[in-house]
Amino acid sequence: MLDQYGRTIDYIRISVTDRCNLRCIYCMPEEGVEQVSHSDILSYAEIVRLCRIFVRLGIRHIKLTGGEPLVRKGLPDLAKEIRSIPGIEDVTLTTNGVLLGEQMKALYEAGIRSVNVSLDTLDGDMFQRITRRDLLDRVLEGLKECAGYPDVRLKINCVPLKGVNEEQWVKMAGIAREYPVDVRFIELMPIGFGKEYHGETQESIQKRLKEAYGSPRMLTGSFGNGPSVYVDYPGFAGRIGFISAISHKFCSQCNRVRLTSEGYLKLCLQYTDGVDVRELLRGGKADEEIFRVLKEAIEQKPRDHQFTVRNGRHFEQHEMSRIGG
Ligand code: SAM
Ligand code: SF4
């Protein structure tokens, strides 16, 4: 469907949990987030029911996220059910990779053909400093397992943090030299604990990559459902991407909305405005009424984020793990 600014909204990120088995310093507090009781998060049946409504609103692409989506039991079953809804073109996943090795087969069988793995370093000690867990080997196993499915598109997402993982940026990009995977640099956003760190600009990373790998070729065309721009370095098997929501604002092309694990529809990453869909579902509203409320809300999607404006009204105060990235 089209929103009030004429943007086609055909993509939703659905968070299935806000629990996580890592504690990334820019995303979660050391002690984890306050546990939401099981009955407060949407059941799989509720999520599937909503997906049937979303598809009627023009949603075609669904990303399952979290917290860490793979810590919620039975995620492949959910993926499979959503995948079978007529009109849904793809169900994809973003994960920290820790449980990917053990679940990849089931995810593949459920129809998942695109996986994003978040990984900020290949160095074990640094991984532990960033995620507060000693689990890099598990993530590498997960990547290896996923790479064993050649028709699954694998992307590695790295958040460049000044003074934290700087020495790794060139190495992270180097994964795409060896393997046919896309490595993408995601600009840090000032949300939750992200406010306590400093990200790095696309230009500065590109400068370092150029020194190491030569001049890239800009790639045009669409390579997925998102706002990433891609470049190709000489001799690389995969591409390098940049998603820079702050320094290269892409709100005019935004195609997405978000659903939190507690069933709150968020229209823009930055704002709290949205719809308490769980209340509608559990208040006994019929699909038609939920459809109408969601349609009106999505039409009103805000024009753009205002991350560079300090302390604006209605700004999101939750951690990213609660929103789903
Ligand atoms: N646990 C899964 C994972 O790490 O991929 C899914 C949820 S996580 C919140 C989704 C993405 O958001 C991750 O790639 C993570 O690096 C990113 N993220 C978290 N906080 C961020 C921030 N403040 N700015 C930019 N990206 C952030
Ligand atoms: Fe967990 Fe993902 Fe947040 Fe890291 S970025 S703490 S893996 S939800």
Tab-separated table of C-alpha atoms and ligand atoms in Angstrom:
chain	number	residue	atom	x	y	z
A	1	MET	CA	0.000	0.000	0.000
A	2	LEU	CA	0.970	3.639	-0.325
A	3	ASP	CA	1.467	5.908	2.661
A	4	GLN	CA	0.592	9.602	2.772
A	5	TYR	CA	3.904	10.490	1.061
A	6	GLY	CA	3.407	8.036	-1.787
A	7	ARG	CA	5.902	5.478	-0.511
A	8	THR	CA	5.125	1.828	-1.160
A	9	ILE	CA	5.059	-0.033	2.145
A	10	ASP	CA	5.621	-3.709	1.436
A	11	TYR	CA	8.049	-4.830	4.152
A	12	ILE	CA	7.661	-5.530	7.848
A	13	ARG	CA	10.183	-6.483	10.493
A	14	ILE	CA	8.561	-8.683	13.096
A	15	SER	CA	10.286	-9.100	16.434
A	16	VAL	CA	9.418	-12.435	18.025
A	17	THR	CA	11.168	-11.894	21.359
A	18	ASP	CA	13.207	-9.286	23.174
A	19	ARG	CA	15.375	-11.898	24.858
A	20	CYS	CA	18.850	-12.496	23.586
A	21	ASN	CA	21.787	-14.801	24.193
A	22	LEU	CA	24.280	-11.956	23.633
A	23	ARG	CA	24.568	-8.568	25.322
A	24	CYS	CA	25.976	-6.259	22.652
A	25	ILE	CA	27.197	-3.134	24.395
A	26	TYR	CA	25.364	-0.756	22.048
A	27	CYS	CA	22.108	-2.688	22.205
A	28	MET	CA	21.498	-4.277	25.612
A	29	PRO	CA	22.446	-3.720	29.240
A	30	GLU	CA	24.801	-6.231	30.823
A	31	GLU	CA	22.031	-7.752	32.939
A	32	GLY	CA	19.731	-8.203	29.925
A	33	VAL	CA	16.382	-6.546	29.478
A	34	GLU	CA	13.570	-6.849	31.959
A	35	GLN	CA	11.849	-10.104	31.090
A	36	VAL	CA	8.481	-9.718	29.500
A	37	SER	CA	6.149	-12.517	30.526
A	38	HIS	CA	5.331	-15.107	27.905
A	39	SER	CA	1.681	-14.123	27.821
A	40	ASP	CA	2.603	-10.530	26.993
A	41	ILE	CA	4.325	-11.406	23.752
A	42	LEU	CA	2.324	-12.306	20.700
A	43	SER	CA	1.775	-16.008	20.205
A	44	TYR	CA	2.747	-17.529	16.866
A	45	ALA	CA	-0.955	-17.932	16.078
A	46	GLU	CA	-1.464	-14.186	16.655
A	47	ILE	CA	1.543	-13.320	14.493
A	48	VAL	CA	0.269	-15.518	11.653
A	49	ARG	CA	-3.193	-13.999	11.892
A	50	LEU	CA	-1.653	-10.528	11.638
A	51	CYS	CA	0.496	-11.570	8.685
A	52	ARG	CA	-2.658	-12.580	6.820
A	53	ILE	CA	-3.967	-9.068	7.432
A	54	PHE	CA	-0.656	-7.430	6.515
A	55	VAL	CA	-0.567	-9.263	3.220
A	56	ARG	CA	-3.945	-7.735	2.343
A	57	LEU	CA	-2.361	-4.350	3.078
A	58	GLY	CA	0.350	-5.036	0.521
A	59	ILE	CA	3.110	-6.426	2.717
A	60	ARG	CA	5.172	-8.896	0.656
A	61	HIS	CA	8.424	-9.256	2.578
A	62	ILE	CA	8.764	-10.301	6.198
A	63	LYS	CA	11.901	-10.202	8.292
A	64	LEU	CA	11.932	-12.121	11.567
A	65	THR	CA	14.040	-10.397	14.197
A	66	GLY	CA	14.359	-9.909	17.959
A	67	GLY	CA	16.101	-9.803	20.508
A	68	GLU	CA	17.529	-12.956	19.132
A	69	PRO	CA	14.794	-14.671	17.098
A	70	LEU	CA	16.406	-18.121	17.303
A	71	VAL	CA	16.090	-18.248	21.098
A	72	ARG	CA	12.319	-18.479	20.730
A	73	LYS	CA	11.293	-22.112	20.374
A	74	GLY	CA	9.849	-23.282	17.086
A	75	LEU	CA	10.880	-20.284	14.987
A	76	PRO	CA	11.243	-22.385	11.801
A	77	ASP	CA	7.603	-23.483	12.220
A	78	LEU	CA	6.523	-19.861	12.369
A	79	ALA	CA	8.615	-19.031	9.303
A	80	LYS	CA	7.061	-21.918	7.411
A	81	GLU	CA	3.537	-20.901	8.259
A	82	ILE	CA	4.090	-17.288	7.248
A	83	ARG	CA	5.863	-18.394	4.077
A	84	SER	CA	2.782	-20.386	3.060
A	85	ILE	CA	0.480	-17.337	3.125
A	86	PRO	CA	-0.428	-16.489	-0.485
A	87	GLY	CA	1.113	-13.141	-1.430
A	88	ILE	CA	4.126	-13.400	0.879
A	89	GLU	CA	7.190	-13.414	-1.361
A	90	ASP	CA	9.863	-13.998	1.224
A	91	VAL	CA	10.458	-14.572	4.891
A	92	THR	CA	13.977	-13.694	5.965
A	93	LEU	CA	15.857	-13.664	9.219
A	94	THR	CA	18.294	-11.493	11.101
A	95	THR	CA	20.256	-13.311	13.785
A	96	ASN	CA	23.426	-13.061	15.826
A	97	GLY	CA	24.289	-16.509	14.440
A	98	VAL	CA	24.910	-18.286	17.756
A	99	LEU	CA	22.113	-20.830	17.194
A	100	LEU	CA	22.259	-20.795	13.409
A	101	GLY	CA	24.398	-23.917	13.111
A	102	GLU	CA	21.836	-26.049	14.880
A	103	GLN	CA	18.763	-24.498	13.253
A	104	MET	CA	19.866	-23.786	9.681
A	105	LYS	CA	18.527	-27.030	8.261
A	106	ALA	CA	15.070	-26.473	9.752
A	107	LEU	CA	15.113	-22.841	8.613
A	108	TYR	CA	16.001	-23.897	5.093
A	109	GLU	CA	13.229	-26.465	5.095
A	110	ALA	CA	10.856	-23.762	6.290
A	111	GLY	CA	11.663	-21.755	3.162
A	112	ILE	CA	14.150	-19.183	4.490
A	113	ARG	CA	16.423	-18.136	1.617
A	114	SER	CA	18.058	-15.042	3.046
A	115	VAL	CA	19.843	-14.714	6.369
A	116	ASN	CA	21.517	-11.672	7.884
A	117	VAL	CA	24.101	-12.434	10.527
A	118	SER	CA	25.215	-9.589	12.773
A	119	LEU	CA	28.923	-9.772	13.450
A	120	ASP	CA	31.172	-6.869	14.416
A	121	THR	CA	34.547	-8.596	14.645
A	122	LEU	CA	36.466	-11.776	13.816
A	123	ASP	CA	38.637	-11.433	16.899
A	124	GLY	CA	37.543	-13.614	19.836
A	125	ASP	CA	38.569	-11.226	22.630
A	126	MET	CA	37.005	-8.276	20.897
A	127	PHE	CA	33.858	-10.299	20.268
A	128	GLN	CA	33.663	-10.971	23.975
A	129	ARG	CA	34.157	-7.285	24.782
A	130	ILE	CA	31.393	-6.247	22.368
A	131	THR	CA	28.848	-8.997	23.062
A	132	ARG	CA	29.888	-9.808	26.665
A	133	ARG	CA	29.830	-13.493	25.691
A	134	ASP	CA	32.542	-15.904	24.530
A	135	LEU	CA	30.609	-17.300	21.596
A	136	LEU	CA	32.451	-16.267	18.430
A	137	ASP	CA	33.156	-19.899	17.523
A	138	ARG	CA	29.456	-20.688	17.580
A	139	VAL	CA	28.743	-17.765	15.245
A	140	LEU	CA	31.477	-18.902	12.857
A	141	GLU	CA	29.992	-22.407	12.888
A	142	GLY	CA	26.608	-20.893	12.091
A	143	LEU	CA	28.060	-18.940	9.166
A	144	LYS	CA	29.725	-22.051	7.845
A	145	GLU	CA	26.528	-24.052	8.103
A	146	CYS	CA	24.556	-21.335	6.321
A	147	ALA	CA	27.180	-21.058	3.576
A	148	GLY	CA	26.565	-24.761	2.901
A	149	TYR	CA	23.241	-23.747	1.316
A	150	PRO	CA	24.279	-22.002	-1.900
A	151	ASP	CA	20.768	-20.756	-2.649
A	152	VAL	CA	20.554	-18.939	0.692
A	153	ARG	CA	21.664	-15.341	0.416
A	154	LEU	CA	23.977	-14.619	3.324
A	155	LYS	CA	24.738	-11.100	4.494
A	156	ILE	CA	26.985	-10.139	7.360
A	157	ASN	CA	26.076	-6.918	9.141
A	158	CYS	CA	28.798	-5.080	11.023
A	159	VAL	CA	28.307	-1.956	13.125
A	160	PRO	CA	31.518	0.098	12.990
A	161	LEU	CA	32.247	1.570	16.405
A	162	LYS	CA	34.965	4.161	16.840
A	163	GLY	CA	37.654	3.003	19.228
A	164	VAL	CA	36.042	-0.438	19.609
A	165	ASN	CA	36.293	-2.494	16.413
A	166	GLU	CA	38.208	-0.098	14.120
A	167	GLU	CA	41.052	-2.497	13.418
A	168	GLN	CA	38.512	-5.053	12.170
A	169	TRP	CA	36.721	-3.069	9.459
A	170	VAL	CA	39.137	-4.038	6.695
A	171	LYS	CA	39.158	-7.667	7.898
A	172	MET	CA	35.367	-7.822	8.028
A	173	ALA	CA	35.183	-6.521	4.456
A	174	GLY	CA	37.812	-9.110	3.552
A	175	ILE	CA	35.248	-11.877	4.179
A	176	ALA	CA	33.582	-10.768	0.935
A	177	ARG	CA	36.881	-11.101	-0.870
A	178	GLU	CA	37.078	-14.778	0.018
A	179	TYR	CA	33.424	-15.793	0.027
A	180	PRO	CA	30.301	-14.939	-1.994
A	181	VAL	CA	28.622	-13.112	0.886
A	182	ASP	CA	27.715	-9.464	1.249
A	183	VAL	CA	29.340	-7.622	4.126
A	184	ARG	CA	27.423	-4.511	5.121
A	185	PHE	CA	28.435	-1.688	7.409
A	186	ILE	CA	25.469	-0.417	9.424
A	187	GLU	CA	25.805	3.077	10.784
A	188	LEU	CA	25.266	3.237	14.538
A	189	MET	CA	21.985	4.932	15.433
A	190	PRO	CA	21.520	6.991	18.593
A	191	ILE	CA	18.888	4.674	20.029
A	192	GLY	CA	19.090	3.154	23.506
A	193	PHE	CA	22.673	2.208	24.381
A	194	GLY	CA	23.727	3.262	20.907
A	195	LYS	CA	23.794	6.819	22.274
A	196	GLU	CA	26.790	5.909	24.415
A	197	TYR	CA	29.048	5.028	21.464
A	198	HIS	CA	30.330	6.705	18.342
A	199	GLY	CA	29.793	5.203	14.964
A	200	GLU	CA	31.932	5.819	11.913
A	201	THR	CA	30.907	7.416	8.649
A	202	GLN	CA	30.553	5.546	5.389
A	203	GLU	CA	33.155	7.813	3.789
A	204	SER	CA	35.770	7.064	6.375
A	205	ILE	CA	35.247	3.311	6.078
A	206	GLN	CA	35.321	3.542	2.295
A	207	LYS	CA	38.619	5.403	2.542
A	208	ARG	CA	40.163	2.601	4.581
A	209	LEU	CA	38.778	-0.081	2.294
A	210	LYS	CA	40.133	1.729	-0.730
A	211	GLU	CA	43.611	1.769	0.811
A	212	ALA	CA	43.382	-1.976	1.393
A	213	TYR	CA	41.446	-3.207	-1.613
A	214	GLY	CA	41.620	-0.551	-4.336
A	215	SER	CA	38.908	1.546	-5.954
A	216	PRO	CA	35.439	0.037	-5.878
A	217	ARG	CA	32.781	0.116	-8.558
A	218	MET	CA	29.434	1.569	-7.478
A	219	LEU	CA	26.653	-0.895	-8.097
A	220	THR	CA	23.219	0.254	-9.146
A	221	GLY	CA	20.003	-1.692	-9.041
A	222	SER	CA	18.094	-3.355	-6.275
A	223	PHE	CA	19.732	-6.145	-4.316
A	224	GLY	CA	17.131	-6.777	-1.667
A	225	ASN	CA	14.343	-5.148	0.287
A	226	GLY	CA	16.355	-2.465	1.956
A	227	PRO	CA	18.244	0.792	1.720
A	228	SER	CA	21.752	-0.598	1.366
A	229	VAL	CA	24.065	0.837	-1.291
A	230	TYR	CA	26.558	-1.645	-2.646
A	231	VAL	CA	30.032	-1.460	-4.094
A	232	ASP	CA	32.229	-4.068	-5.661
A	233	TYR	CA	35.993	-4.249	-5.000
A	234	PRO	CA	38.298	-5.771	-7.599
A	235	GLY	CA	38.568	-9.534	-7.200
A	236	PHE	CA	35.903	-9.805	-4.500
A	237	ALA	CA	33.509	-12.756	-4.505
A	238	GLY	CA	30.815	-10.809	-2.601
A	239	ARG	CA	29.723	-7.184	-2.333
A	240	ILE	CA	30.269	-4.536	0.300
A	241	GLY	CA	27.202	-2.598	1.420
A	242	PHE	CA	26.537	0.496	3.475
A	243	ILE	CA	23.387	1.334	5.386
A	244	SER	CA	23.794	4.836	6.719
A	245	ALA	CA	20.479	5.985	8.129
A	246	ILE	CA	21.896	9.138	9.685
A	247	SER	CA	24.560	10.427	7.305
A	248	HIS	CA	22.783	9.225	4.142
A	249	LYS	CA	19.163	9.518	5.143
A	250	PHE	CA	16.913	7.289	3.022
A	251	CYS	CA	13.517	8.048	4.577
A	252	SER	CA	12.063	9.153	1.232
A	253	GLN	CA	12.454	5.559	0.042
A	254	CYS	CA	11.459	3.858	3.281
A	255	ASN	CA	9.290	0.803	2.599
A	256	ARG	CA	8.891	-0.642	6.067
A	257	VAL	CA	7.049	-0.800	9.343
A	258	ARG	CA	7.864	-2.799	12.472
A	259	LEU	CA	5.998	-5.013	14.905
A	260	THR	CA	7.454	-5.470	18.390
A	261	SER	CA	7.236	-8.784	20.215
A	262	GLU	CA	4.511	-7.295	22.417
A	263	GLY	CA	2.472	-6.506	19.367
A	264	TYR	CA	3.050	-2.783	18.937
A	265	LEU	CA	3.131	-1.599	15.330
A	266	LYS	CA	5.876	0.997	14.907
A	267	LEU	CA	5.707	3.211	11.874
A	268	CYS	CA	9.229	4.600	12.058
A	269	LEU	CA	12.256	3.365	13.962
A	270	GLN	CA	12.585	6.623	15.799
A	271	TYR	CA	9.071	7.412	16.957
A	272	THR	CA	6.869	5.813	19.547
A	273	ASP	CA	3.752	6.547	17.442
A	274	GLY	CA	1.982	3.395	16.370
A	275	VAL	CA	-0.783	0.962	17.181
A	276	ASP	CA	-1.228	-1.433	20.075
A	277	VAL	CA	-2.240	-4.346	17.869
A	278	ARG	CA	-2.164	-6.827	20.739
A	279	GLU	CA	-4.972	-4.916	22.409
A	280	LEU	CA	-7.021	-5.151	19.223
A	281	LEU	CA	-6.313	-8.858	18.842
A	282	ARG	CA	-7.063	-9.722	22.423
A	283	GLY	CA	-9.970	-7.304	22.659
A	284	GLY	CA	-11.850	-9.522	20.236
A	285	LYS	CA	-11.736	-7.200	17.223
A	286	ALA	CA	-12.552	-8.772	13.871
A	287	ASP	CA	-9.937	-8.948	11.107
A	288	GLU	CA	-11.795	-6.273	9.110
A	289	GLU	CA	-11.536	-3.781	11.925
A	290	ILE	CA	-7.868	-4.550	12.566
A	291	PHE	CA	-7.252	-4.175	8.821
A	292	ARG	CA	-8.871	-0.728	8.854
A	293	VAL	CA	-6.914	0.492	11.903
A	294	LEU	CA	-3.596	-0.763	10.487
A	295	LYS	CA	-4.297	0.789	7.101
A	296	GLU	CA	-5.043	4.192	8.613
A	297	ALA	CA	-1.930	3.990	10.788
A	298	ILE	CA	0.403	2.974	7.961
A	299	GLU	CA	-0.969	5.784	5.808
A	300	GLN	CA	0.150	8.172	8.552
A	301	LYS	CA	3.748	6.876	8.639
A	302	PRO	CA	6.011	9.828	9.557
A	303	ARG	CA	7.882	11.473	6.719
A	304	ASP	CA	11.366	11.073	8.183
A	305	HIS	CA	13.416	10.488	11.269
A	306	GLN	CA	14.809	13.403	13.237
A	307	PHE	CA	17.823	11.737	14.800
A	308	THR	CA	19.815	14.893	14.554
A	309	VAL	CA	17.187	16.848	16.547
A	310	ARG	CA	17.769	16.638	20.282
A	311	ASN	CA	15.004	15.483	22.650
A	312	GLY	CA	12.144	15.678	20.230
A	313	ARG	CA	8.653	14.697	21.279
A	314	HIS	CA	7.614	11.024	20.967
A	315	PHE	CA	11.167	9.862	20.396
A	316	GLU	CA	11.876	6.201	20.982
A	317	GLN	CA	13.514	5.557	24.354
A	318	HIS	CA	13.644	1.762	24.196
A	319	GLU	CA	16.731	-0.321	23.509
A	320	MET	CA	17.194	-1.626	19.977
A	321	SER	CA	16.675	-5.190	21.218
A	322	ARG	CA	13.099	-4.181	22.023
A	323	ILE	CA	12.517	-2.714	18.590
A	324	GLY	CA	14.188	-5.350	16.447
A	325	GLY	CA	16.720	-3.224	14.581
B	1	SAM	N1	19.785	-10.354	17.533
B	1	SAM	C1	19.621	-10.194	16.135
B	1	SAM	C2	20.864	-9.618	15.512
B	1	SAM	O1	21.752	-9.178	16.243
B	1	SAM	O2	20.916	-9.608	14.277
B	1	SAM	C3	18.419	-9.363	15.716
B	1	SAM	C4	18.103	-8.127	16.485
B	1	SAM	S1	19.338	-6.844	16.457
B	1	SAM	C5	18.538	-5.584	17.395
B	1	SAM	C6	19.249	-6.305	14.776
B	1	SAM	C7	20.381	-5.438	14.305
B	1	SAM	O3	20.327	-4.189	14.967
B	1	SAM	C8	21.771	-5.998	14.548
B	1	SAM	O4	22.458	-6.044	13.318
B	1	SAM	C9	22.423	-4.987	15.454
B	1	SAM	O5	23.805	-4.855	15.212
B	1	SAM	C10	21.664	-3.727	15.094
B	1	SAM	N2	21.699	-2.683	16.101
B	1	SAM	C11	21.460	-2.764	17.426
B	1	SAM	N3	21.576	-1.549	18.013
B	1	SAM	C12	21.890	-0.677	17.017
B	1	SAM	C13	22.132	0.736	16.973
B	1	SAM	N4	22.062	1.504	18.057
B	1	SAM	N5	22.436	1.286	15.769
B	1	SAM	C14	22.492	0.529	14.657
B	1	SAM	N6	22.254	-0.803	14.630
B	1	SAM	C15	21.980	-1.395	15.805
B	2	SF4	FE1	21.243	-9.380	20.952
B	2	SF4	FE2	21.207	-8.606	18.406
B	2	SF4	FE3	21.073	-6.782	20.386
B	2	SF4	FE4	23.340	-8.094	20.010
B	2	SF4	S1	22.351	-6.703	18.545
B	2	SF4	S2	22.319	-7.757	21.984
B	2	SF4	S3	22.658	-10.037	19.332
B	2	SF4	S4	19.563	-8.288	19.933
